[in-house]
Amino acid sequence: MSRTPAHRSRVVVIGAGIVGASLADELTARGWTEVTVLEQGPLPAPGGSTSHAPGLVFRTGPSKTMTEFAAYTVEKFGSLDVDGQPCFHAVGGLEVATTEARWADLHRKAGLAASWGVHGELLTPQRCKELWPMLDETRLYGGFHTPGDGLARAVLACRAQIARAESRGARFLERHTVTGIEQADGRVTGVVTDRGTFPADHVVSAAGFWGPVIGAMAGVDVPLLPLAHQYATTEPLPGLARVDEARTDEARTDEARTDEARIEESLPILRFQDRDLYFREHLDAAGTRLGIGSYAHRPMPVDPFTVPAYDDAPTMPSSLPFTPDDFAPSWQDSVGLLPALADSRVAEGFNGVFSFTPDGMPVLGESRELRGFWLAEAVWVTHSAGVARAVAEWMTDGRPATDLHECDLYRFEDAQRSPAYIADRGAQSFVEVYDVIHPLQPVEQPRPLRTSPFYPRQQELGAYFLEGGGWERPHWYEANAPLAEGLELPARDAWSARYWSPIAAAEAKATRERVALYDMTPLRRLEVTGPGALAFLQRMTSNNLAKKPGAVTYTLLLDEAGGIRSDLTVARLAPDRFQVGANSGADLDWLLRHAPDEGVQVRDITSGTCCIGVWGPLARDLVQPLTRDDFSHRAFGYFRARHTHLGHVPVTAMRLSYVGELGWELYTTADLGLRLWDTLWAAGQQHGVIAAGRSAFNSLRLEKGYRAWGHDMTTEHNPYEAGVGFAVRPDKGDFLGRDALGGISEDTVPRRLSCLTLDDPSAVVLGKEPVHADGAPVGYVTSAAYGYTLGRGIAYAWLPAAVSVPGTAVHIEYFGEKIPATVAHEPLFDPQMERIRR
């Protein structure tokens, strides 16, 4: 991918809020000094979300990426000051539980913190009250304290970074309203404002909730929804006078003459997530007040195209009038937790606007349709510096050091980019900010959105659907409930029993003993054709694809540093035609970005096709009578593909198995999908065929040791660490990432993706739990499931090489309990591949 040399790169950043200022600082620190930041409002507080942000920084969450972003924000802002005033104050964070469910969730959060390297501690109610004297500790089950979290002074951090960027050559221009994006031949060329045009090789939209407005000028969709969020401050509270006890009267008098930012708060940021509330301290000359933020009110969407300009707004564009009726229930909840508030009242408040996406994650990356146009949108102060560093690395080095697949612009499907979808899911993201969210929990609306052709039959069988990528995905079928009767399975706790059924065990057993049909339609399918198709795919992937038509190859998409962007199955169906099994829209984007202008066509064929996995020891008995072609092992070997007919249905059959059993992936066009299902179902009755769901599928694939990209491995891992070095063929010739892997082997890597078995056959973990060795956290779980064939829990985890030796004893922390586990040889099931190759 060609990039403009640093000394010639002209960058225009749109928006001088916390993201734009941070990005200018990061870019100039890397030598890209021709940076212009355009801001429609006055500096340093131009009226966007940054100008009113309360500045809370809690680092810990389910996303490792977002935790890393927040950790860097703490690190960076903690090192900055303006005239002696710190840009970050590490007052700590305290999350309290008033329900058993929240208390359990705080134990899970403590595990996440340990997995991601954040120091935290679970506290008793009494200890919570010591940190926050206003608390009614009788309402608490306990709390989770993270002393390194705290308050980011967003406007001050902007000032500090603006000064640093300007010292390296950047310029910040206030009162410049962007009116257009210039482009030529598919590349951005400049930014038009009401005060002139600015030529550019790169344009970054860091416009916050105005992102869709800027995107529309560039012809680029920005899938975010601005929403208003209530924030109120109380009158001065005499009950918080204890904060000042350690200061002399003279010192307090001196501080009263200073700016508010110079007076340091001491109370931790308090989260009362059971009522969608948070609290922070405000100290100024008038005394000590509490700021109260609420997510408990109705979603209040804002049209970014109608937000007034700075000079036309009553306060600032991002600050809307406070709606007391919406806040009234939150005030009562606040008084319930902090009884001293009963003698106070709300002194002032506002409804502040900021951005939400359909999945609550940022939108980052370069547009493929308009090269050189970048998005750094839907970013909160919490993650701002981390996002800016990642985008700056992406722009200057070609790749970010942090895996960004959860934030990638192209992660959303076309069906997820409609204004209606963005509005529905964006509002739901707001509602769920402080909810206890299960890893498998689907968003409920709009559903169903995408369904496979088999959906009517799945409904008839009582499929329990979860959702992913907009697709309805069966996880088990109630029709199989009788098969689960009499199975001896360990009892599950309430958390691991959610979105699970013992029917999954019956479906796994039937797959191992007979045959099952799996709906594989949601897996992305790409078609690569043309006289240059082979050379292109050879250049883009790690394995050797120069095989005869009919061959299927497991291979990897690597980036320039050898990180795993994705894993693929590539079937050569004809000399110039390949079918690629991919993972996400980012894979299509990556291939399209690198495809030559002539000789290669890449297109997504997912929506027009469908797929059934037919797997189990009786799979050949089911399929062979339906076709005149020979499906014997000798005639149709493993990792082979062919065109055939099953009954009346033309199919592409691929001898693949992700569950470790004999079988095929059978592809046909969407219009014939229902006929294919009915044909297989009728033929399978004499063999005891069942339909099986993804719950059984996940268990079976972990027993076989098959990796799931995005969970078990990402761009932060190389193939030898992840245990897929067999898919790398350096001797085939040059390919993307090859040079970066020179000198690396499975024997030399410092960490490995390792298979663990839980010592207690009744124990279950779900993923992202910390792994301890010698009493200290050393890694984290990526994927986990109960192995129904093996009769015990399985977990894959990233561990240091010294710990990854089979036989090593470790502990997995699950809701505060240390569960013994052992590093195991893999694969756990059928290591000789006898069941697949028969």
PDB file of N, CA, C and O in Angstrom, residues 214-274:
ATOM      1  N   ILE A 214     -19.657  15.678   8.195  1.00  0.00           N
ATOM      2  CA  ILE A 214     -18.406  15.681   7.423  1.00  0.00           C
ATOM      3  C   ILE A 214     -18.377  14.495   6.473  1.00  0.00           C
ATOM      4  O   ILE A 214     -17.971  14.611   5.310  1.00  0.00           O
ATOM      5  N   GLY A 215     -18.817  13.333   6.959  1.00  0.00           N
ATOM      6  CA  GLY A 215     -18.843  12.155   6.102  1.00  0.00           C
ATOM      7  C   GLY A 215     -19.709  12.360   4.870  1.00  0.00           C
ATOM      8  O   GLY A 215     -19.353  11.945   3.769  1.00  0.00           O
ATOM      9  N   ALA A 216     -20.852  13.033   5.037  1.00  0.00           N
ATOM     10  CA  ALA A 216     -21.731  13.275   3.897  1.00  0.00           C
ATOM     11  C   ALA A 216     -21.047  14.129   2.849  1.00  0.00           C
ATOM     12  O   ALA A 216     -21.249  13.941   1.642  1.00  0.00           O
ATOM     13  N   MET A 217     -20.232  15.089   3.290  1.00  0.00           N
ATOM     14  CA  MET A 217     -19.499  15.918   2.325  1.00  0.00           C
ATOM     15  C   MET A 217     -18.511  15.087   1.513  1.00  0.00           C
ATOM     16  O   MET A 217     -18.232  15.401   0.352  1.00  0.00           O
ATOM     17  N   ALA A 218     -17.984  14.030   2.133  1.00  0.00           N
ATOM     18  CA  ALA A 218     -16.997  13.187   1.462  1.00  0.00           C
ATOM     19  C   ALA A 218     -17.637  12.001   0.748  1.00  0.00           C
ATOM     20  O   ALA A 218     -16.944  11.258   0.051  1.00  0.00           O
ATOM     21  N   GLY A 219     -18.947  11.803   0.936  1.00  0.00           N
ATOM     22  CA  GLY A 219     -19.597  10.631   0.367  1.00  0.00           C
ATOM     23  C   GLY A 219     -19.288   9.362   1.129  1.00  0.00           C
ATOM     24  O   GLY A 219     -19.324   8.262   0.569  1.00  0.00           O
ATOM     25  N   VAL A 220     -18.984   9.485   2.423  1.00  0.00           N
ATOM     26  CA  VAL A 220     -18.615   8.344   3.263  1.00  0.00           C
ATOM     27  C   VAL A 220     -19.612   8.243   4.416  1.00  0.00           C
ATOM     28  O   VAL A 220     -19.828   9.205   5.149  1.00  0.00           O
ATOM     29  N   ASP A 221     -20.224   7.074   4.567  1.00  0.00           N
ATOM     30  CA  ASP A 221     -21.147   6.869   5.681  1.00  0.00           C
ATOM     31  C   ASP A 221     -20.384   6.838   7.000  1.00  0.00           C
ATOM     32  O   ASP A 221     -19.340   6.191   7.108  1.00  0.00           O
ATOM     33  N   VAL A 222     -20.922   7.523   7.987  1.00  0.00           N
ATOM     34  CA  VAL A 222     -20.356   7.495   9.336  1.00  0.00           C
ATOM     35  C   VAL A 222     -21.448   6.967  10.256  1.00  0.00           C
ATOM     36  O   VAL A 222     -22.365   7.703  10.633  1.00  0.00           O
ATOM     37  N   PRO A 223     -21.378   5.685  10.622  1.00  0.00           N
ATOM     38  CA  PRO A 223     -22.485   5.052  11.348  1.00  0.00           C
ATOM     39  C   PRO A 223     -22.485   5.380  12.835  1.00  0.00           C
ATOM     40  O   PRO A 223     -22.112   4.558  13.681  1.00  0.00           O
ATOM     41  N   LEU A 224     -22.903   6.587  13.172  1.00  0.00           N
ATOM     42  CA  LEU A 224     -23.032   6.953  14.585  1.00  0.00           C
ATOM     43  C   LEU A 224     -24.293   7.777  14.786  1.00  0.00           C
ATOM     44  O   LEU A 224     -24.797   8.409  13.854  1.00  0.00           O
ATOM     45  N   LEU A 225     -24.765   7.745  16.024  1.00  0.00           N
ATOM     46  CA  LEU A 225     -25.960   8.483  16.404  1.00  0.00           C
ATOM     47  C   LEU A 225     -25.627   9.408  17.566  1.00  0.00           C
ATOM     48  O   LEU A 225     -25.213   8.931  18.630  1.00  0.00           O
ATOM     49  N   PRO A 226     -25.775  10.731  17.407  1.00  0.00           N
ATOM     50  CA  PRO A 226     -25.599  11.626  18.556  1.00  0.00           C
ATOM     51  C   PRO A 226     -26.790  11.497  19.508  1.00  0.00           C
ATOM     52  O   PRO A 226     -27.942  11.447  19.077  1.00  0.00           O
ATOM     53  N   LEU A 227     -26.491  11.438  20.786  1.00  0.00           N
ATOM     54  CA  LEU A 227     -27.529  11.355  21.807  1.00  0.00           C
ATOM     55  C   LEU A 227     -27.193  12.308  22.939  1.00  0.00           C
ATOM     56  O   LEU A 227     -26.014  12.570  23.218  1.00  0.00           O
ATOM     57  N   ALA A 228     -28.212  12.819  23.589  1.00  0.00           N
ATOM     58  CA  ALA A 228     -28.013  13.702  24.732  1.00  0.00           C
ATOM     59  C   ALA A 228     -27.975  12.883  26.019  1.00  0.00           C
ATOM     60  O   ALA A 228     -28.732  11.930  26.188  1.00  0.00           O
ATOM     61  N   HIS A 229     -27.105  13.296  26.916  1.00  0.00           N
ATOM     62  CA  HIS A 229     -26.866  12.611  28.187  1.00  0.00           C
ATOM     63  C   HIS A 229     -26.932  13.644  29.299  1.00  0.00           C
ATOM     64  O   HIS A 229     -26.305  14.701  29.220  1.00  0.00           O
ATOM     65  N   GLN A 230     -27.700  13.346  30.338  1.00  0.00           N
ATOM     66  CA  GLN A 230     -27.926  14.335  31.387  1.00  0.00           C
ATOM     67  C   GLN A 230     -26.775  14.396  32.398  1.00  0.00           C
ATOM     68  O   GLN A 230     -26.272  13.365  32.850  1.00  0.00           O
ATOM     69  N   TYR A 231     -26.412  15.642  32.726  1.00  0.00           N
ATOM     70  CA  TYR A 231     -25.398  15.872  33.751  1.00  0.00           C
ATOM     71  C   TYR A 231     -25.840  17.057  34.599  1.00  0.00           C
ATOM     72  O   TYR A 231     -26.232  18.107  34.070  1.00  0.00           O
ATOM     73  N   ALA A 232     -25.808  16.864  35.912  1.00  0.00           N
ATOM     74  CA  ALA A 232     -26.252  17.910  36.833  1.00  0.00           C
ATOM     75  C   ALA A 232     -25.216  18.089  37.936  1.00  0.00           C
ATOM     76  O   ALA A 232     -24.473  17.161  38.269  1.00  0.00           O
ATOM     77  N   THR A 233     -25.173  19.279  38.504  1.00  0.00           N
ATOM     78  CA  THR A 233     -24.322  19.537  39.661  1.00  0.00           C
ATOM     79  C   THR A 233     -25.192  20.056  40.804  1.00  0.00           C
ATOM     80  O   THR A 233     -26.175  20.776  40.600  1.00  0.00           O
ATOM     81  N   THR A 234     -24.801  19.677  42.005  1.00  0.00           N
ATOM     82  CA  THR A 234     -25.560  20.065  43.196  1.00  0.00           C
ATOM     83  C   THR A 234     -25.091  21.425  43.712  1.00  0.00           C
ATOM     84  O   THR A 234     -24.096  21.980  43.257  1.00  0.00           O
ATOM     85  N   GLU A 235     -25.818  21.888  44.693  1.00  0.00           N
ATOM     86  CA  GLU A 235     -25.330  23.021  45.469  1.00  0.00           C
ATOM     87  C   GLU A 235     -24.090  22.581  46.261  1.00  0.00           C
ATOM     88  O   GLU A 235     -23.839  21.383  46.410  1.00  0.00           O
ATOM     89  N   PRO A 236     -23.299  23.517  46.773  1.00  0.00           N
ATOM     90  CA  PRO A 236     -22.191  23.131  47.649  1.00  0.00           C
ATOM     91  C   PRO A 236     -22.685  22.277  48.813  1.00  0.00           C
ATOM     92  O   PRO A 236     -23.743  22.541  49.404  1.00  0.00           O
ATOM     93  N   LEU A 237     -21.933  21.233  49.131  1.00  0.00           N
ATOM     94  CA  LEU A 237     -22.345  20.263  50.140  1.00  0.00           C
ATOM     95  C   LEU A 237     -21.432  20.341  51.356  1.00  0.00           C
ATOM     96  O   LEU A 237     -20.272  19.910  51.298  1.00  0.00           O
ATOM     97  N   PRO A 238     -21.908  20.862  52.462  1.00  0.00           N
ATOM     98  CA  PRO A 238     -21.086  20.922  53.676  1.00  0.00           C
ATOM     99  C   PRO A 238     -20.608  19.547  54.117  1.00  0.00           C
ATOM    100  O   PRO A 238     -19.538  19.409  54.716  1.00  0.00           O
ATOM    101  N   GLY A 239     -21.356  18.519  53.809  1.00  0.00           N
ATOM    102  CA  GLY A 239     -20.977  17.173  54.225  1.00  0.00           C
ATOM    103  C   GLY A 239     -19.704  16.670  53.595  1.00  0.00           C
ATOM    104  O   GLY A 239     -19.114  15.685  54.046  1.00  0.00           O
ATOM    105  N   LEU A 240     -19.246  17.340  52.536  1.00  0.00           N
ATOM    106  CA  LEU A 240     -17.984  16.944  51.896  1.00  0.00           C
ATOM    107  C   LEU A 240     -16.813  17.777  52.382  1.00  0.00           C
ATOM    108  O   LEU A 240     -15.738  17.732  51.803  1.00  0.00           O
ATOM    109  N   ALA A 241     -17.006  18.517  53.473  1.00  0.00           N
ATOM    110  CA  ALA A 241     -15.922  19.362  53.965  1.00  0.00           C
ATOM    111  C   ALA A 241     -14.723  18.563  54.399  1.00  0.00           C
ATOM    112  O   ALA A 241     -13.605  19.082  54.448  1.00  0.00           O
ATOM    113  N   ARG A 242     -14.904  17.254  54.681  1.00  0.00           N
ATOM    114  CA  ARG A 242     -13.775  16.443  55.119  1.00  0.00           C
ATOM    115  C   ARG A 242     -12.663  16.381  54.066  1.00  0.00           C
ATOM    116  O   ARG A 242     -11.529  16.092  54.373  1.00  0.00           O
ATOM    117  N   VAL A 243     -13.013  16.684  52.810  1.00  0.00           N
ATOM    118  CA  VAL A 243     -12.014  16.702  51.749  1.00  0.00           C
ATOM    119  C   VAL A 243     -10.937  17.727  52.054  1.00  0.00           C
ATOM    120  O   VAL A 243      -9.765  17.558  51.718  1.00  0.00           O
ATOM    121  N   ASP A 244     -11.309  18.830  52.707  1.00  0.00           N
ATOM    122  CA  ASP A 244     -10.367  19.914  52.939  1.00  0.00           C
ATOM    123  C   ASP A 244      -9.648  19.808  54.282  1.00  0.00           C
ATOM    124  O   ASP A 244      -8.857  20.666  54.632  1.00  0.00           O
ATOM    125  N   GLU A 245      -9.912  18.762  55.057  1.00  0.00           N
ATOM    126  CA  GLU A 245      -9.395  18.724  56.407  1.00  0.00           C
ATOM    127  C   GLU A 245      -7.879  18.723  56.456  1.00  0.00           C
ATOM    128  O   GLU A 245      -7.274  19.221  57.409  1.00  0.00           O
ATOM    129  N   ALA A 246      -7.248  18.144  55.449  1.00  0.00           N
ATOM    130  CA  ALA A 246      -5.796  18.046  55.474  1.00  0.00           C
ATOM    131  C   ALA A 246      -5.112  19.337  55.054  1.00  0.00           C
ATOM    132  O   ALA A 246      -3.897  19.440  55.071  1.00  0.00           O
ATOM    133  N   ARG A 247      -5.876  20.355  54.679  1.00  0.00           N
ATOM    134  CA  ARG A 247      -5.283  21.601  54.206  1.00  0.00           C
ATOM    135  C   ARG A 247      -5.408  22.679  55.269  1.00  0.00           C
ATOM    136  O   ARG A 247      -6.377  22.735  56.014  1.00  0.00           O
ATOM    137  N   THR A 248      -4.443  23.534  55.359  1.00  0.00           N
ATOM    138  CA  THR A 248      -4.526  24.654  56.288  1.00  0.00           C
ATOM    139  C   THR A 248      -5.480  25.695  55.758  1.00  0.00           C
ATOM    140  O   THR A 248      -5.793  25.743  54.565  1.00  0.00           O
ATOM    141  N   ASP A 249      -5.975  26.535  56.651  1.00  0.00           N
ATOM    142  CA  ASP A 249      -6.864  27.614  56.212  1.00  0.00           C
ATOM    143  C   ASP A 249      -6.168  28.493  55.199  1.00  0.00           C
ATOM    144  O   ASP A 249      -6.771  28.947  54.221  1.00  0.00           O
ATOM    145  N   GLU A 250      -4.888  28.742  55.428  1.00  0.00           N
ATOM    146  CA  GLU A 250      -4.155  29.604  54.501  1.00  0.00           C
ATOM    147  C   GLU A 250      -4.077  28.972  53.123  1.00  0.00           C
ATOM    148  O   GLU A 250      -4.253  29.637  52.100  1.00  0.00           O
ATOM    149  N   ALA A 251      -3.841  27.642  53.107  1.00  0.00           N
ATOM    150  CA  ALA A 251      -3.755  26.961  51.813  1.00  0.00           C
ATOM    151  C   ALA A 251      -5.092  27.014  51.087  1.00  0.00           C
ATOM    152  O   ALA A 251      -5.155  27.253  49.888  1.00  0.00           O
ATOM    153  N   ARG A 252      -6.186  26.810  51.861  1.00  0.00           N
ATOM    154  CA  ARG A 252      -7.492  26.849  51.218  1.00  0.00           C
ATOM    155  C   ARG A 252      -7.785  28.239  50.665  1.00  0.00           C
ATOM    156  O   ARG A 252      -8.386  28.389  49.610  1.00  0.00           O
ATOM    157  N   THR A 253      -7.339  29.266  51.389  1.00  0.00           N
ATOM    158  CA  THR A 253      -7.551  30.631  50.907  1.00  0.00           C
ATOM    159  C   THR A 253      -6.794  30.854  49.602  1.00  0.00           C
ATOM    160  O   THR A 253      -7.302  31.445  48.651  1.00  0.00           O
ATOM    161  N   ASP A 254      -5.549  30.358  49.558  1.00  0.00           N
ATOM    162  CA  ASP A 254      -4.769  30.499  48.327  1.00  0.00           C
ATOM    163  C   ASP A 254      -5.451  29.770  47.174  1.00  0.00           C
ATOM    164  O   ASP A 254      -5.537  30.293  46.064  1.00  0.00           O
ATOM    165  N   GLU A 255      -5.949  28.569  47.447  1.00  0.00           N
ATOM    166  CA  GLU A 255      -6.564  27.792  46.376  1.00  0.00           C
ATOM    167  C   GLU A 255      -7.841  28.436  45.883  1.00  0.00           C
ATOM    168  O   GLU A 255      -8.198  28.331  44.719  1.00  0.00           O
ATOM    169  N   ALA A 256      -8.542  29.109  46.781  1.00  0.00           N
ATOM    170  CA  ALA A 256      -9.794  29.751  46.381  1.00  0.00           C
ATOM    171  C   ALA A 256      -9.574  30.816  45.331  1.00  0.00           C
ATOM    172  O   ALA A 256     -10.496  31.199  44.623  1.00  0.00           O
ATOM    173  N   ARG A 257      -8.327  31.290  45.235  1.00  0.00           N
ATOM    174  CA  ARG A 257      -8.046  32.332  44.242  1.00  0.00           C
ATOM    175  C   ARG A 257      -7.638  31.736  42.893  1.00  0.00           C
ATOM    176  O   ARG A 257      -7.400  32.463  41.949  1.00  0.00           O
ATOM    177  N   THR A 258      -7.496  30.430  42.834  1.00  0.00           N
ATOM    178  CA  THR A 258      -6.993  29.805  41.612  1.00  0.00           C
ATOM    179  C   THR A 258      -8.136  29.291  40.758  1.00  0.00           C
ATOM    180  O   THR A 258      -9.286  29.217  41.185  1.00  0.00           O
ATOM    181  N   ASP A 259      -7.765  28.866  39.543  1.00  0.00           N
ATOM    182  CA  ASP A 259      -8.719  28.230  38.640  1.00  0.00           C
ATOM    183  C   ASP A 259      -9.193  26.903  39.238  1.00  0.00           C
ATOM    184  O   ASP A 259      -8.456  26.231  39.958  1.00  0.00           O
ATOM    185  N   GLU A 260     -10.411  26.509  38.898  1.00  0.00           N
ATOM    186  CA  GLU A 260     -10.960  25.259  39.445  1.00  0.00           C
ATOM    187  C   GLU A 260     -10.038  24.079  39.166  1.00  0.00           C
ATOM    188  O   GLU A 260      -9.862  23.198  40.004  1.00  0.00           O
ATOM    189  N   ALA A 261      -9.428  24.061  37.986  1.00  0.00           N
ATOM    190  CA  ALA A 261      -8.621  22.916  37.605  1.00  0.00           C
ATOM    191  C   ALA A 261      -7.428  22.724  38.523  1.00  0.00           C
ATOM    192  O   ALA A 261      -6.862  21.636  38.591  1.00  0.00           O
ATOM    193  N   ARG A 262      -7.020  23.768  39.249  1.00  0.00           N
ATOM    194  CA  ARG A 262      -5.854  23.649  40.108  1.00  0.00           C
ATOM    195  C   ARG A 262      -6.206  23.021  41.455  1.00  0.00           C
ATOM    196  O   ARG A 262      -5.337  22.563  42.195  1.00  0.00           O
ATOM    197  N   ILE A 263      -7.467  23.006  41.799  1.00  0.00           N
ATOM    198  CA  ILE A 263      -7.899  22.431  43.063  1.00  0.00           C
ATOM    199  C   ILE A 263      -8.156  20.953  42.842  1.00  0.00           C
ATOM    200  O   ILE A 263      -8.968  20.582  42.008  1.00  0.00           O
ATOM    201  N   GLU A 264      -7.501  20.106  43.580  1.00  0.00           N
ATOM    202  CA  GLU A 264      -7.565  18.687  43.326  1.00  0.00           C
ATOM    203  C   GLU A 264      -8.688  18.014  44.111  1.00  0.00           C
ATOM    204  O   GLU A 264      -8.790  18.180  45.327  1.00  0.00           O
ATOM    205  N   GLU A 265      -9.499  17.234  43.405  1.00  0.00           N
ATOM    206  CA  GLU A 265     -10.504  16.431  44.057  1.00  0.00           C
ATOM    207  C   GLU A 265      -9.825  15.256  44.747  1.00  0.00           C
ATOM    208  O   GLU A 265      -8.695  14.893  44.426  1.00  0.00           O
ATOM    209  N   SER A 266     -10.521  14.659  45.696  1.00  0.00           N
ATOM    210  CA  SER A 266      -9.949  13.499  46.377  1.00  0.00           C
ATOM    211  C   SER A 266     -10.875  12.301  46.390  1.00  0.00           C
ATOM    212  O   SER A 266     -10.421  11.182  46.605  1.00  0.00           O
ATOM    213  N   LEU A 267     -12.171  12.504  46.173  1.00  0.00           N
ATOM    214  CA  LEU A 267     -13.089  11.372  46.131  1.00  0.00           C
ATOM    215  C   LEU A 267     -12.926  10.596  44.827  1.00  0.00           C
ATOM    216  O   LEU A 267     -12.797  11.187  43.748  1.00  0.00           O
ATOM    217  N   PRO A 268     -12.939   9.253  44.891  1.00  0.00           N
ATOM    218  CA  PRO A 268     -12.928   8.489  43.640  1.00  0.00           C
ATOM    219  C   PRO A 268     -14.178   8.793  42.810  1.00  0.00           C
ATOM    220  O   PRO A 268     -15.212   9.214  43.346  1.00  0.00           O
ATOM    221  N   ILE A 269     -14.072   8.602  41.530  1.00  0.00           N
ATOM    222  CA  ILE A 269     -15.276   8.633  40.694  1.00  0.00           C
ATOM    223  C   ILE A 269     -16.155   7.468  41.144  1.00  0.00           C
ATOM    224  O   ILE A 269     -15.673   6.347  41.306  1.00  0.00           O
ATOM    225  N   LEU A 270     -17.413   7.734  41.334  1.00  0.00           N
ATOM    226  CA  LEU A 270     -18.327   6.722  41.856  1.00  0.00           C
ATOM    227  C   LEU A 270     -19.316   6.313  40.771  1.00  0.00           C
ATOM    228  O   LEU A 270     -19.956   7.165  40.154  1.00  0.00           O
ATOM    229  N   ARG A 271     -19.426   5.024  40.548  1.00  0.00           N
ATOM    230  CA  ARG A 271     -20.427   4.503  39.624  1.00  0.00           C
ATOM    231  C   ARG A 271     -21.496   3.733  40.396  1.00  0.00           C
ATOM    232  O   ARG A 271     -21.180   2.814  41.165  1.00  0.00           O
ATOM    233  N   PHE A 272     -22.734   4.115  40.162  1.00  0.00           N
ATOM    234  CA  PHE A 272     -23.899   3.422  40.714  1.00  0.00           C
ATOM    235  C   PHE A 272     -24.647   2.851  39.516  1.00  0.00           C
ATOM    236  O   PHE A 272     -25.694   3.340  39.111  1.00  0.00           O
ATOM    237  N   GLN A 273     -24.083   1.796  38.951  1.00  0.00           N
ATOM    238  CA  GLN A 273     -24.571   1.295  37.670  1.00  0.00           C
ATOM    239  C   GLN A 273     -25.930   0.607  37.765  1.00  0.00           C
ATOM    240  O   GLN A 273     -26.631   0.472  36.765  1.00  0.00           O
ATOM    241  N   ASP A 274     -26.292   0.178  38.959  1.00  0.00           N
ATOM    242  CA  ASP A 274     -27.622  -0.421  39.115  1.00  0.00           C
ATOM    243  C   ASP A 274     -28.734   0.585  38.823  1.00  0.00           C
ATOM    244  O   ASP A 274     -29.881   0.194  38.583  1.00  0.00           O
TER     245      ASP A 274
END
